[in-house]
Structure formats: C-alpha cells, structure tokens
Amino acid sequence: MLHLLKYSFLSKIRNFNIVFWPLVFPLVLGTFFYFAFGNINEADFQTVPVAVVKEDTADTFFLTYLEQVGESNPDLLKREEMSEKEALEALQDKKVEGIYYVGKEPSLTVAGTGIEESILQTVLDSCENTRTTITNIMKKNPEMDIETITNLLSADSLVKEVSLGGRTIDGNVQFFYALIAMACLYGCFIGFGSAIGIQANITPLAARRCVTPTHKLKLILTDQLTSFALGYVDVIILLLYLRYVLKLDFQGQMGKMLVISFFGSLIGVSMGMFVGSFGKMQEGAKIGIILGISMVSSFLAGLMNGNMKDIVEKSFPFVNRINPASLISDAFYCINVYDDMTRYYRNLITLAVMCVVLVLASFFMVRRERYDSI
Amino acid sequence: MSKSMVHIENLVKRYGNLTALNHLELDIREGEIFGLLGPNGSGKTTAISCLLSLLKYDRGEVKIFGEEMKPDSYKIKEQIGIVLQNVAVFDELTVLENIDYFCGLYIRDKKRRKELVEDAIEFTGLEDFRKMYPKKLSGGLLRRLNIACGIAHKPRLIIMDEPTVAVDPQSRNKILEGIQTLNQQGSTIIYTSHYMEEVEQICTRIAIMDHGRVIAQGTKEELKQMIKTGETVTVEAIVLEEKNLQDIRTLEHVFDVRYEKQVLTVRCTDAKHNLIRLLNYLQSQDISFGRVFSELPTLNDVFLEITGKQLRD
C-alpha cells in the first residue's frame, strides 16, 4: 500500500496539470487580485480640500448643509472661504480640488476628473436632493417645522450601523472567497488524472495496471486518497498564503476555514473523478468539460463579478444551493461575516452529500474489470 | 510433452457486426516463443486483451496455467508479464521509478524487488538512463523501458504485443535478442507482430491469423511445408513477350509466373535446379536481363498462398 501511495503521490506532484491549475494558478491569481484591489480599503484616504466662494446672494441652505457634512464627516472635506481670485489660483496650484460657488444656485468648478472631484459633486447633488425632499414635505405638511424635517431626514437618528456577528468585512474579500472556491474546484484536475489512470479502455498505462495482481480496488483507493490529500494541501497552501503572506482580513477561525477547504477540495477532486470516469470520450474533451464546470461555477460564485452571487440568489436561488463554488464561498461568509453556523453546516453537508454521490458514481464506473472494447 | 501454458478454445469476440475473433483456437506450451503473426486488424491485440481478461468476449474459454483466466485471477496474474503495443509508463516517474513501481505491483519484498529492478535495468541496457524521465528517451530506449516494466518481476509467461513497432533496427535487434534470452531463462513468450522476419527469427512456433482466426499453425518449417512454393526466382530488367511467359510456365516445377514492370517472378515447387532451368531457357532465347534472386519461401509466401493477399496489405 505504501508503495502505491508513494508512486501515486510522486506521479501527481510532477504532473504539470496537477500542480499548475489547482495550486500555482490560484496563487498567481490571488496575487493579482491583491495588487488590483486587495488593499483598496487600506489606502490612505485624503481629505478633499475645497474652496468656498460666497456670492452676494449666498444660498444659506447649502452653507448649512456643508457645515452639517463637516460635523458628521470631519475628514471628508476641508473647506476654506476664499475670494474668487484666490480660489482660482488655489485650484490652478492644485491646493484645492474644486470651488463651490455659493450664489442663488450653488455650483461646483473643478479642474479635472477623479475621485476627489466626484466626492465634491456628490456632496452638491446630495444637498440638492435634500432640498427637494424638504420642499416636497413642507408642501404636503405645512404644519411641520424645518427642524423636525431635518431630524427626520437625518439617517443617523433612524439607522444604526452594526456589523453582523460583531465582525466587519472588506467587500473585496468576496473575490478571494470565490478564488478559494475556484482553487477547490480545480482539484478536479487531480481527480481527473486518477480516474483515467485506472480505466484500461482509456489509456495503455491503465491497461497495464489492470493486468497486475494488485487488486483494482486498492489501486482506486490509493489514487483517490492521494488525490484528496493533494487537493486539500493545495487549498491549505493558498489559504495560508492569502492570510499570512498577503495578510487578507479573514476574521473567521482558521480551524473552520480549514474544514471548508477540506470539503471544498473533496468536491473538486470528486468532480474530476466523476468526469474522468464518464464514458469513452477523448481526454481533451473531458478536460474541457471540467474546466468549463469549474469556471462557470466560480463565475456564478462571484469570481469575476462581485455581485453575481447576489444576482443568482435573487433570480435562481436553487443554483446557489447546488453550485459548489457558491457553497464554498458562502461557507466562508458564514464564519467571516454572518456568524451563521446553521447555514455554515448546511453548506458543508450539501458539499459532503454531493461529494459522496460523485465518488460513488465514479467508483462504480471505474471498478469495471472487463471492457466491451479497448 | 511440455505443459500447456495458455489454452484458448472457441473464442468469439464481436464488435457489433464485426467479428474480431472467429472461433479462435490456440494452445501454447511451456518454454515456447509463440508467434502470433497477422496483418493489422487480424485480431492479434484483441486476442491478447481477451487472454488477459481485459475484454469481454461472446463465447469461448481461456485457460492460463491450466486454470480459467478471470479478472480476479490474481494468482495467475502474478506470473504474467505484459509488454503492450503502446508504451505504458508514467511520464512523471524516472526510468528507475517506473520499473520499481511496476515490479512492486508483483513483488512485495523490498530487498528482492531492488535486485529484480537492477536486473531488469541491466537486461534492457538502461544503466545510463535510470534517472531520466521517459520523455527524454529515444523511441528505442522507451521501448526498452516498456519491456523492463513488463519483465522485471521475472514472470513465467510474458506477453509481448508488437513490442518493436517504430523502433530503429539496432534497438530492434537488441530487443529480439533479449526476448530469446528471457526464453532461455525459462519464460514462455507469446509474441505478436506483423513483421514476419521477426517472427521467423525468434519464434519456435507460429500461428498465422487473419480475420480473427488462425489460418495456419506450426513451426516455421512446418508452415512452409504446407505450401506449394519451394523457391521464388526473381529476374529484374527483363523484356519478355507473351510467348516467353507461356514457355516459362511450362518449365518443370514452375507453378506461378508473374511479369510486371520488367520484373519476372517465378514460383516453383521445392525441387533442385529451378534457377538453372530458368536461366538456360533465357539464354536459349537470347534474352538479356539484370539482377537475379532466388529466395526460399517466407511466411509471407505462406500467408499469400493461404489468403491470396500479401501479409503487409
């Protein structure tokens, strides 16, 4: 048995498809993700300097609004009253990002386009929306005074920000959950190799192995064992890399994440075994199928578009209940964000059931000892 | 009489409407190098696959070492070595690791296995390549590795399915010599090929297959005695008229005359002076000619006479 395990392991770790797709590719992709947006929330936010030029007919509502913004978000804007000439010079020297002209109708002048300019425009738009809302309310409820209306509009009085399960989350981490899910599913390359290496009607190597006195069940089990182990180790390496090298903000317990990775790698490897065992199709066609399944599953779980999982949840919730990549990433959400252990276990049980079904189905297909044709 | 190693009786294998094995009968005895000769598609590989219980068959019986061969006949499998037509090794394992892996599927004792692996490496001349990966090996060396993986455990019965396909002449000779050595060391060998020269060179008994059945069986001498041809005389660069051809047909012991593209082929029964008689006739008619060959019958002649077609068709 040790002999079989040793060579099954060696032949796998030296196989390009088995090393690259489930291990190297997710590590590289994770690194790209990290440099693309992994640190976006950690970037130093710069307060936006803005010049305020008061005209004779200054709109007091806008000035009040700016004051309120300054009170509720002191780091958002740095206002400075200036004359028009000073303001224009400051804008030219890039000392300010824009100029609010507060006349009868407030307006904004900027010298470029960017996040700072967008913030200034948003503040202006927001003020106008508030003004319109207040005007509408006053028309319908003339008895209400402006203070009451302002209090009503203040979101702070009605909404309190709390983080679920006492945890906060960087929105971009969802891409990394989908990436881990993808890495788990790419374990299919490992399982696939195992399945075709045991069917005498597919490869001459399998035929040679099948005519030896080693029981076929032994060959199948050792291959499955090394495949699962290797798939799991690959995902653990990725998880450790994301957490300790890229220092991503995974707040859940490592133990629970390892459990998800275990079930995730099981499902990936089993999927590969199942497709590899299925019929007498060309090897290339089968690889296309497993690659397609992995990519579509990962896409639907939000690998390429962060909102995809929510879109699927709204339109086809059943897909999220059976999509292995969604189940894996959702399990990560459960421990890192929602703190919902019931849902966490439901995801794991679903993965385990799917895995058992796939492994049994592939086992019954590959255990055949005589073939109709070779 | 030596013991029967392989006994195949009334074996029928069909793929839909195609009958791949048509009531095949074979009996291979201990110590033989038994050649299964036949053109591509004659059913040699199918016969081997049925023999090894890899293929289902419709009818018949396969016995190895006197016992019925089944997929779970592990005791029988322990004593068989297989060298398949296609190279069947792990690309990810070195030469040494590949041989050790396959030997380990038969031999559990580590110390014994180590000795056997070294023997196989030495036997196939792979000493200098033990740490190389199969992809780095030439075609001939790869075939030798394929053989080493099949014979390392010193099996009683070795089945070799076209082991010299796409091999250079030097490696081919080395492989053929190796097979004879294995036989001398006590292994019975079943050797399939469509190269009649190889089969003639090494096999002690031969079965010629066509359309899934054995059409002739025996030693090479016995097979050649089954046919009329005793000698084939070929004359090149010769210009003949129809009258000359008719005259040649009437020469003693001549039974077949063919004339194509200025090459005359005359097949005679086994008798003395066939060549001299033909040359005397050509001289008497003052006919000039180029090179002349006289060949004893080959297995191709046997195949040709029995089936009416060339072995290499």
XYZ file of C-alpha atoms in Angstrom:
687
model
C 0.000 0.000 0.000
C 2.822 2.397 0.895
C 4.457 1.566 -2.416
C 1.290 2.533 -4.269
C 0.829 5.695 -2.218
C 4.434 6.766 -2.748
C 4.326 6.486 -6.521
C 0.789 7.809 -6.818
C 1.930 10.888 -4.908
C 5.177 11.274 -6.885
C 3.470 10.932 -10.250
C 0.935 13.560 -9.261
C 3.230 16.219 -7.868
C 5.365 16.016 -11.008
C 2.411 16.438 -13.326
C 2.072 19.955 -14.750
C -1.746 19.960 -14.875
C -1.971 18.731 -11.317
C 0.480 21.269 -9.929
C -0.306 24.310 -12.049
C -4.096 24.529 -12.141
C -5.036 23.653 -8.565
C -2.011 25.287 -6.900
C 0.103 27.726 -8.924
C -2.720 29.352 -10.876
C -4.824 30.294 -7.804
C -1.695 31.639 -6.062
C -0.870 33.805 -9.068
C -4.478 34.935 -9.463
C -4.676 35.700 -5.737
C -1.569 37.850 -6.016
C -3.073 39.722 -8.969
C -6.296 40.238 -7.031
C -4.306 41.542 -4.108
C -2.460 44.103 -6.182
C -5.613 45.047 -8.069
C -7.906 45.704 -5.111
C -6.797 43.744 -2.098
C -5.605 46.870 -0.331
C -8.133 49.350 -1.615
C -9.678 49.947 1.808
C -6.351 50.392 3.442
C -5.294 53.150 1.096
C -4.817 56.449 2.922
C -7.903 58.484 2.372
C -7.045 62.141 1.686
C -9.456 64.820 2.920
C -10.680 66.764 -0.083
C -9.711 70.451 0.080
C -12.349 72.729 -1.409
C -12.646 76.499 -1.785
C -15.977 78.123 -0.960
C -16.672 81.400 -2.768
C -19.630 83.214 -1.258
C -21.524 85.457 -3.599
C -23.831 88.290 -2.573
C -26.931 86.127 -2.817
C -25.399 83.201 -0.967
C -27.616 80.135 -0.567
C -27.683 79.664 3.194
C -29.206 76.172 2.880
C -26.109 74.949 1.047
C -23.776 76.601 3.561
C -25.690 74.954 6.418
C -25.558 71.637 4.591
C -21.780 71.949 4.187
C -21.459 72.651 7.900
C -23.511 69.563 8.735
C -21.385 67.451 6.423
C -18.315 68.814 8.168
C -19.760 67.866 11.569
C -20.844 64.368 10.642
C -17.791 63.571 8.455
C -14.979 65.789 9.640
C -12.403 64.076 7.418
C -14.377 64.337 4.208
C -13.976 67.970 3.224
C -11.557 70.725 4.175
C -13.455 73.937 3.445
C -11.851 77.304 3.105
C -13.629 80.508 2.261
C -11.809 82.459 -0.413
C -12.318 85.229 -2.876
C -12.934 84.074 -6.430
C -9.424 85.141 -7.463
C -7.774 83.271 -4.579
C -9.919 80.243 -5.243
C -8.984 80.121 -8.907
C -5.291 80.469 -8.059
C -5.597 77.711 -5.442
C -7.331 75.492 -7.985
C -4.624 76.205 -10.543
C -1.920 75.416 -7.977
C -3.832 72.272 -7.046
C -4.158 73.448 -3.478
C -7.870 72.752 -3.723
C -9.706 70.127 -5.769
C -12.679 72.343 -6.570
C -14.575 75.562 -5.907
C -18.117 75.761 -4.563
C -19.708 78.991 -5.805
C -22.447 79.666 -3.313
C -24.791 82.042 -5.054
C -28.512 81.801 -5.597
C -27.893 78.352 -7.019
C -24.749 76.671 -5.720
C -22.349 75.350 -8.335
C -19.065 73.486 -8.500
C -15.983 74.198 -10.587
C -13.255 71.576 -10.850
C -10.014 71.355 -12.799
C -10.037 67.638 -13.558
C -11.741 64.320 -13.061
C -11.075 61.886 -10.283
C -12.330 60.525 -7.025
C -11.936 63.877 -5.221
C -13.945 65.727 -7.861
C -16.603 63.007 -7.701
C -16.873 63.427 -3.925
C -17.392 67.184 -4.317
C -20.073 66.620 -6.954
C -21.785 64.014 -4.774
C -21.945 66.444 -1.853
C -23.519 69.067 -4.125
C -26.029 66.589 -5.594
C -26.869 65.296 -2.162
C -27.612 68.831 -0.970
C -29.932 69.429 -3.905
C -31.771 66.126 -3.233
C -32.233 67.060 0.406
C -33.526 70.484 -0.570
C -36.058 68.962 -2.975
C -37.205 66.456 -0.353
C -37.691 69.144 2.287
C -39.624 71.330 -0.161
C -41.918 68.404 -1.019
C -42.518 67.512 2.619
C -43.278 71.123 3.518
C -45.762 71.378 0.671
C -47.611 68.308 1.906
C -47.161 69.033 5.608
C -47.143 72.797 6.061
C -47.528 72.409 9.832
C -44.068 70.772 10.189
C -41.124 72.988 11.021
C -37.818 72.697 9.272
C -36.018 71.308 12.326
C -38.375 68.365 12.608
C -37.998 67.649 8.940
C -34.224 67.842 9.150
C -34.207 65.430 12.088
C -36.408 63.059 10.151
C -34.046 63.157 7.220
C -31.035 62.523 9.349
C -30.279 58.896 8.717
C -28.337 58.744 11.954
C -31.490 59.033 14.022
C -33.142 56.083 12.305
C -30.341 53.823 11.230
C -27.572 52.472 13.287
C -24.603 50.786 11.667
C -23.840 47.417 13.187
C -21.697 44.640 11.847
C -23.207 41.188 11.693
C -21.795 38.784 14.190
C -19.727 41.607 15.579
C -17.457 41.398 12.532
C -16.686 43.783 9.743
C -15.727 42.822 6.236
C -13.776 44.303 3.427
C -16.124 43.986 0.441
C -13.309 42.831 -1.800
C -12.630 39.762 0.293
C -15.548 38.132 -1.528
C -13.297 37.850 -4.588
C -10.822 35.899 -2.515
C -13.549 33.579 -1.225
C -14.547 32.898 -4.806
C -10.868 32.370 -5.608
C -10.541 29.774 -2.847
C -13.685 28.129 -4.175
C -12.137 28.079 -7.640
C -8.927 26.553 -6.266
C -11.006 23.875 -4.546
C -12.804 23.084 -7.798
C -9.525 22.994 -9.710
C -8.759 19.933 -7.625
C -10.795 18.314 -10.389
C -7.570 18.088 -12.411
C -6.121 15.823 -9.750
C -9.218 13.628 -9.581
C -9.449 13.504 -13.339
C -5.920 12.109 -13.680
C -6.719 9.422 -11.128
C -9.866 8.341 -12.909
C -8.370 7.964 -16.364
C -5.278 6.230 -14.991
C -7.365 3.297 -13.844
C -9.548 2.596 -16.879
C -7.992 0.055 -19.203
C -10.166 1.178 -22.096
C -8.831 4.742 -21.885
C -5.037 4.537 -21.529
C -2.432 1.802 -22.113
C -0.941 2.659 -18.718
C -4.248 1.851 -17.061
C -4.452 -1.383 -19.059
C -1.025 -2.402 -17.792
C -2.001 -1.588 -14.204
C -5.215 -3.579 -14.555
C -3.441 -6.803 -15.532
C -1.195 -6.804 -12.487
C -2.047 -8.913 -9.442
C -2.758 -5.779 -7.386
C -6.466 -5.609 -6.601
C -8.179 -2.901 -8.602
C -9.942 -1.609 -5.521
C -6.534 -0.997 -3.950
C -5.384 0.945 -6.993
C -8.556 3.046 -6.985
C -8.431 3.787 -3.263
C -4.772 4.782 -3.187
C -5.293 7.084 -6.148
C -8.355 8.654 -4.547
C -6.572 9.051 -1.242
C -3.545 10.827 -2.726
C -5.814 12.952 -4.915
C -7.888 14.141 -1.959
C -4.795 14.751 0.155
C -3.053 16.693 -2.588
C -6.161 18.743 -3.395
C -6.532 19.622 0.274
C -2.865 20.550 0.703
C -3.111 22.827 -2.358
C -6.045 24.723 -0.848
C -4.357 24.956 2.558
C -1.281 26.471 0.907
C -3.494 29.036 -0.840
C -5.358 29.836 2.360
C -2.155 30.321 4.328
C -0.698 32.429 1.529
C -3.739 34.717 1.471
C -3.900 35.054 5.207
C -0.278 35.223 6.279
C 1.602 36.479 3.202
C -0.942 38.795 1.620
C -2.395 39.417 5.090
C -6.002 39.439 3.982
C -8.577 40.248 6.595
C -10.114 36.807 7.202
C -11.761 37.121 10.572
C -13.143 33.624 10.992
C -11.378 30.895 12.894
C -8.679 29.163 10.893
C -9.981 25.772 12.001
C -13.377 26.396 10.454
C -11.802 27.713 7.272
C -9.733 24.537 7.059
C -12.905 22.495 7.381
C -14.454 24.391 4.456
C -11.271 23.898 2.455
C -11.412 20.177 3.230
C -14.944 19.776 1.919
C -14.162 22.143 -0.958
C -11.168 20.134 -2.099
C -13.198 16.925 -1.714
C -15.861 18.223 -4.067
C -13.285 19.440 -6.610
C -11.408 16.159 -6.708
C -14.631 14.121 -6.793
C -15.932 16.190 -9.671
C -12.763 15.471 -11.659
C -13.031 11.769 -10.864
C -16.627 11.714 -11.999
C -15.962 13.420 -15.337
C -12.815 11.317 -15.856
C -14.784 8.125 -15.296
C -17.615 9.104 -17.555
C -17.759 7.338 -20.918
C -15.043 6.834 -23.515
C -14.757 10.483 -24.537
C -11.456 11.986 -25.666
C -9.244 13.172 -22.821
C -9.155 16.726 -24.242
C -12.947 16.898 -24.349
C -13.166 15.778 -20.735
C -10.609 18.385 -19.662
C -12.727 20.987 -21.469
C -15.769 19.849 -19.503
C -14.105 20.033 -16.089
C -12.541 23.391 -16.897
C -15.919 24.674 -18.076
C -17.725 23.460 -14.960
C -15.083 24.985 -12.664
C -15.084 28.330 -14.418
C -18.872 28.653 -14.691
C -19.289 27.659 -11.035
C -16.645 30.176 -9.962
C -18.165 32.878 -12.160
C -21.595 32.325 -10.628
C -19.994 32.439 -7.184
C -18.604 35.922 -7.898
C -15.054 35.339 -9.093
C -15.308 37.821 -11.943
C -18.174 39.985 -10.714
C -18.722 40.579 -7.018
C -22.493 40.970 -7.393
C -23.015 37.787 -9.381
C -23.798 35.616 -6.381
C -26.486 38.071 -5.249
C -27.933 38.280 -8.748
C -28.157 34.461 -8.887
C -29.641 34.413 -5.371
C -32.421 36.775 -6.465
C -33.261 35.065 -9.741
C -32.252 31.406 -9.320
C -31.599 30.715 -5.627
C -31.566 26.970 -6.281
C -28.376 27.409 -8.329
C -26.610 28.833 -5.292
C -27.794 25.858 -3.238
C -26.096 23.367 -5.571
C -23.235 25.353 -7.095
C -20.199 24.002 -5.244
C -18.236 27.248 -5.651
C -21.130 29.263 -4.202
C -21.474 26.819 -1.327
C -17.771 27.133 -0.529
C -17.686 30.925 -0.704
C -20.944 31.137 1.243
C -19.474 28.947 3.971
C -16.603 31.418 4.227
C -19.133 34.246 4.524
C -20.935 32.358 7.245
C -17.905 32.278 9.507
C -16.296 35.556 8.481
C -19.333 37.815 8.199
C -22.717 36.379 9.136
C -21.594 34.194 12.013
C -24.379 31.870 10.920
C -23.337 28.365 11.901
C -26.576 26.733 10.772
C -26.007 27.949 7.252
C -22.327 27.037 7.519
C -23.165 23.434 8.393
C -25.886 23.299 5.745
C -23.312 24.295 3.127
C -20.831 21.712 4.350
C -23.429 18.951 4.460
C -24.556 19.794 0.923
C -20.940 19.625 -0.256
C -20.385 16.326 1.545
C -23.517 14.761 0.058
C -22.569 15.889 -3.446
C -19.075 14.523 -2.912
C -20.327 11.117 -1.757
C -22.654 10.886 -4.760
C -19.874 11.780 -7.215
C -17.289 9.451 -5.648
C -19.700 6.526 -5.557
C -20.798 7.148 -9.142
C -17.203 7.309 -10.373
C -16.238 4.282 -8.310
C -18.975 2.195 -9.907
C -17.838 3.351 -13.329
C -14.111 2.657 -12.897
C -14.322 -0.543 -10.888
C -15.277 -2.438 -14.066
C -12.695 -5.069 -14.782
C -13.661 -6.182 -18.265
C -14.493 -3.857 -21.105
C -16.581 -4.162 -24.250
C -13.833 -2.576 -26.293
C -10.341 -1.240 -25.725
C 5.297 -33.243 -23.922
C 5.632 -29.896 -22.170
C 2.790 -28.400 -20.129
C 0.107 -26.213 -21.678
C 0.621 -22.612 -20.550
C -2.210 -20.978 -22.469
C -5.223 -22.700 -23.896
C -7.781 -20.761 -25.908
C -10.818 -22.611 -27.138
C -13.537 -21.473 -29.485
C -13.048 -17.805 -28.589
C -15.513 -15.442 -30.232
C -15.456 -11.663 -29.861
C -17.783 -9.387 -31.778
C -17.893 -5.589 -32.023
C -21.412 -5.081 -33.320
C -21.489 -6.714 -36.728
C -17.733 -7.109 -36.904
C -16.352 -10.424 -35.763
C -12.925 -9.673 -34.319
C -12.232 -13.215 -33.108
C -13.840 -16.014 -35.008
C -13.721 -19.273 -33.040
C -10.064 -18.786 -32.191
C -8.195 -21.847 -31.002
C -4.668 -21.692 -29.567
C -2.529 -23.898 -27.405
C 0.775 -22.520 -26.196
C 3.159 -24.790 -24.396
C 5.777 -24.183 -21.734
C 9.144 -22.942 -22.986
C 7.899 -21.740 -26.353
C 8.343 -18.424 -28.042
C 4.968 -18.482 -29.663
C 4.454 -16.041 -32.518
C 1.066 -14.628 -33.399
C 1.552 -13.299 -36.898
C -1.022 -11.429 -38.896
C -1.714 -8.183 -40.691
C -3.047 -5.158 -38.811
C -6.650 -5.781 -37.834
C -6.333 -9.561 -37.915
C -7.315 -9.820 -34.232
C -3.947 -10.279 -32.531
C -4.359 -7.499 -29.958
C -7.998 -8.428 -29.360
C -6.884 -11.984 -28.672
C -4.290 -10.748 -26.179
C -6.833 -8.473 -24.462
C -9.277 -11.366 -24.100
C -6.478 -13.589 -22.880
C -5.680 -11.042 -20.150
C -9.363 -10.701 -19.219
C -9.424 -7.036 -20.157
C -12.052 -7.566 -22.834
C -15.406 -9.262 -22.568
C -15.908 -11.978 -25.126
C -19.019 -13.549 -26.527
C -18.058 -17.165 -26.351
C -15.151 -19.449 -25.580
C -12.739 -20.362 -22.880
C -9.347 -19.031 -21.833
C -7.108 -21.041 -19.555
C -3.703 -19.996 -18.306
C -1.514 -22.468 -16.387
C -4.458 -24.850 -16.605
C -6.851 -22.519 -14.780
C -9.636 -20.361 -16.109
C -8.462 -16.768 -16.533
C -10.754 -14.187 -14.926
C -10.257 -10.520 -13.983
C -9.703 -11.526 -10.374
C -7.302 -14.385 -11.106
C -4.555 -12.677 -9.127
C -2.548 -15.888 -8.658
C -2.319 -16.244 -12.416
C -1.617 -12.550 -12.954
C 1.325 -12.755 -10.542
C 3.106 -14.973 -13.046
C 2.383 -12.963 -16.171
C 4.384 -10.105 -17.619
C 2.870 -7.855 -20.213
C 4.502 -5.595 -22.776
C 1.824 -3.661 -24.597
C 1.907 -2.298 -28.130
C 1.739 1.285 -26.832
C 4.342 2.379 -24.348
C 2.630 2.259 -20.964
C 4.780 4.048 -18.400
C 4.405 7.089 -16.160
C 5.844 10.209 -17.793
C 6.317 11.702 -14.330
C 8.488 8.883 -12.998
C 12.105 8.212 -13.896
C 13.244 5.001 -15.591
C 14.210 3.506 -12.226
C 10.986 4.592 -10.538
C 8.830 3.238 -13.347
C 10.448 -0.186 -13.215
C 10.309 -0.177 -9.420
C 6.634 0.810 -9.481
C 5.547 -1.977 -11.804
C 7.789 -4.547 -10.171
C 6.280 -3.506 -6.832
C 2.814 -4.420 -8.078
C 4.038 -8.044 -8.209
C 6.824 -8.267 -5.639
C 6.287 -7.033 -2.091
C 9.671 -7.813 -0.604
C 11.705 -4.614 -0.913
C 15.134 -6.251 -0.995
C 14.116 -8.787 -3.621
C 12.452 -6.041 -5.656
C 15.587 -3.949 -5.628
C 17.576 -6.846 -7.057
C 14.969 -7.549 -9.719
C 14.806 -3.898 -10.757
C 18.586 -3.769 -11.139
C 18.483 -6.993 -13.176
C 15.817 -5.534 -15.470
C 17.804 -2.334 -15.946
C 20.900 -4.307 -16.805
C 18.976 -6.688 -19.048
C 17.493 -3.862 -21.110
C 20.707 -1.824 -21.138
C 19.204 1.155 -19.356
C 22.004 1.559 -16.806
C 22.948 5.029 -18.004
C 19.361 6.263 -18.120
C 17.983 5.216 -14.749
C 17.391 8.808 -13.589
C 15.971 10.042 -16.854
C 12.304 10.708 -17.491
C 10.595 8.804 -20.344
C 10.097 11.972 -22.397
C 13.866 12.377 -22.638
C 14.370 8.864 -24.007
C 14.630 7.952 -27.683
C 12.000 5.681 -29.232
C 14.194 2.607 -28.868
C 15.067 3.301 -25.231
C 11.431 3.966 -24.453
C 10.502 0.566 -25.864
C 13.224 -0.995 -23.754
C 11.795 0.725 -20.679
C 8.373 -0.590 -21.653
C 9.821 -4.079 -21.766
C 11.738 -3.651 -18.498
C 8.489 -2.680 -16.726
C 6.828 -5.819 -18.039
C 9.518 -8.344 -17.242
C 11.221 -7.064 -14.092
C 9.358 -9.500 -11.826
C 10.672 -12.470 -13.863
C 7.306 -13.852 -14.934
C 6.663 -17.401 -16.138
C 4.637 -16.136 -19.067
C 5.475 -12.960 -20.973
C 3.018 -11.497 -23.452
C 4.507 -9.046 -25.902
C 2.168 -7.233 -28.223
C 4.167 -5.744 -31.112
C 6.986 -4.520 -28.870
C 9.171 -3.357 -31.750
C 6.753 -1.027 -33.521
C 8.521 2.213 -34.548
C 11.900 1.042 -33.277
C 15.201 1.530 -35.105
C 16.926 -1.651 -36.408
C 19.660 -1.578 -33.764
C 17.205 -1.396 -30.869
C 15.007 -3.970 -32.587
C 17.847 -6.480 -32.712
C 18.653 -5.834 -29.078
C 15.011 -6.383 -28.142
C 14.790 -9.608 -30.137
C 17.998 -10.930 -28.589
C 16.603 -10.025 -25.191
C 13.426 -11.983 -25.842
C 15.446 -15.055 -26.730
C 17.483 -14.645 -23.555
C 14.295 -14.381 -21.461
C 13.080 -17.584 -23.069
C 16.378 -19.300 -22.295
C 15.990 -18.164 -18.692
C 12.717 -20.079 -18.508
C 9.933 -17.752 -19.584
C 7.329 -18.791 -22.089
C 6.712 -15.972 -24.514
C 3.757 -15.002 -26.650
C 4.919 -12.583 -29.282
C 2.554 -10.804 -31.629
C 3.809 -8.983 -34.674
C 3.066 -8.155 -38.258
C 6.787 -8.296 -39.059
C 7.277 -11.802 -40.443
C 11.091 -11.534 -40.323
C 10.990 -11.011 -36.558
C 8.633 -13.895 -36.019
C 10.745 -16.150 -38.228
C 13.873 -15.086 -36.375
C 12.813 -15.783 -32.817
C 9.620 -17.848 -32.634
C 9.715 -21.576 -32.079
C 6.094 -21.955 -33.137
C 3.878 -19.632 -35.096
C 0.163 -19.109 -35.611
C -0.828 -17.036 -38.610
C -4.011 -15.065 -38.015
C -6.407 -13.444 -40.412
C -9.958 -12.174 -39.834
C -9.883 -13.276 -36.215
C -8.953 -16.891 -36.739
C -5.838 -18.994 -37.022
C -5.311 -19.962 -40.657
C -2.112 -21.922 -40.137
C -0.095 -23.038 -37.150
C 3.227 -24.813 -36.628
C 6.961 -24.299 -36.658
C 8.232 -22.108 -39.475
C 9.430 -25.209 -41.313
C 6.039 -26.867 -40.900
C 4.289 -23.787 -42.158
C 6.491 -23.574 -45.228
C 5.885 -27.209 -45.978
C 2.170 -26.517 -46.029
C 2.523 -24.535 -49.212
C 3.495 -25.333 -52.757
C 6.196 -22.701 -53.025
C 9.659 -24.120 -52.564
C 11.605 -21.376 -54.254
C 10.851 -17.976 -55.725
C 13.079 -16.736 -58.528
C 13.026 -13.039 -59.375
C 14.626 -11.605 -62.516
C 14.922 -7.836 -62.919
C 15.199 -5.627 -66.042
C 13.949 -8.219 -68.425
C 11.846 -7.720 -71.543
C 9.555 -10.636 -72.327
C 6.808 -11.436 -74.755
C 3.677 -13.431 -74.035
C 5.179 -16.459 -75.798
C 8.185 -16.390 -73.447
C 5.886 -16.320 -70.434
C 3.962 -19.301 -71.745
C 7.227 -21.172 -72.252
C 8.362 -20.390 -68.706
C 5.036 -21.634 -67.314
C 5.695 -24.984 -68.944
C 9.107 -25.386 -67.286
C 9.309 -28.240 -64.816
C 8.261 -27.428 -61.199
C 7.056 -23.911 -62.134
C 3.520 -23.275 -60.946
C 3.160 -19.475 -60.928
C 4.622 -16.830 -63.241
C 4.122 -13.076 -62.840
C 5.545 -10.361 -65.041
C 5.162 -6.715 -64.052
C 7.211 -3.624 -64.892
C 10.000 -5.687 -66.431
C 10.318 -7.868 -63.335
C 9.708 -11.583 -63.668
C 8.683 -13.584 -60.592
C 8.633 -17.340 -60.950
C 7.417 -19.532 -58.111
C 8.469 -23.154 -58.151
C 7.763 -26.164 -56.001
C 10.549 -27.422 -53.793
C 12.976 -29.013 -56.275
C 16.584 -28.768 -57.341
C 17.921 -26.695 -60.261
C 14.880 -24.443 -60.664
C 17.107 -21.394 -61.152
C 19.395 -23.134 -63.653
C 16.448 -24.328 -65.731
C 15.074 -20.801 -65.962
C 18.442 -19.245 -66.814
C 19.060 -21.911 -69.503
C 15.751 -21.039 -71.117
C 16.513 -17.280 -71.117
C 19.961 -17.972 -72.634
C 18.477 -20.210 -75.304
C 16.118 -17.406 -76.301
C 18.937 -14.866 -76.193
C 17.055 -12.717 -73.665
C 19.164 -10.282 -71.688
C 18.348 -9.496 -68.074
C 19.545 -7.661 -64.957
C 19.860 -8.973 -61.402
C 18.583 -12.413 -60.450
C 17.454 -13.536 -56.981
C 16.475 -16.901 -55.674
C 14.619 -16.974 -52.363
C 13.378 -19.748 -50.170
C 9.746 -19.402 -49.109
C 8.923 -16.894 -46.384
C 5.977 -16.646 -44.051
C 4.669 -14.019 -46.419
C 4.509 -16.731 -49.096
C 2.622 -18.898 -46.651
C 0.183 -16.088 -45.976
C -0.050 -15.273 -49.673
C -0.829 -18.799 -50.692
C -3.409 -19.343 -47.964
C -5.212 -15.999 -48.169
C -4.361 -14.774 -51.660
C -3.044 -11.498 -50.277
C 0.224 -10.102 -49.002
C 0.872 -10.072 -45.259
C 1.630 -6.372 -45.475
C -1.546 -5.478 -47.406
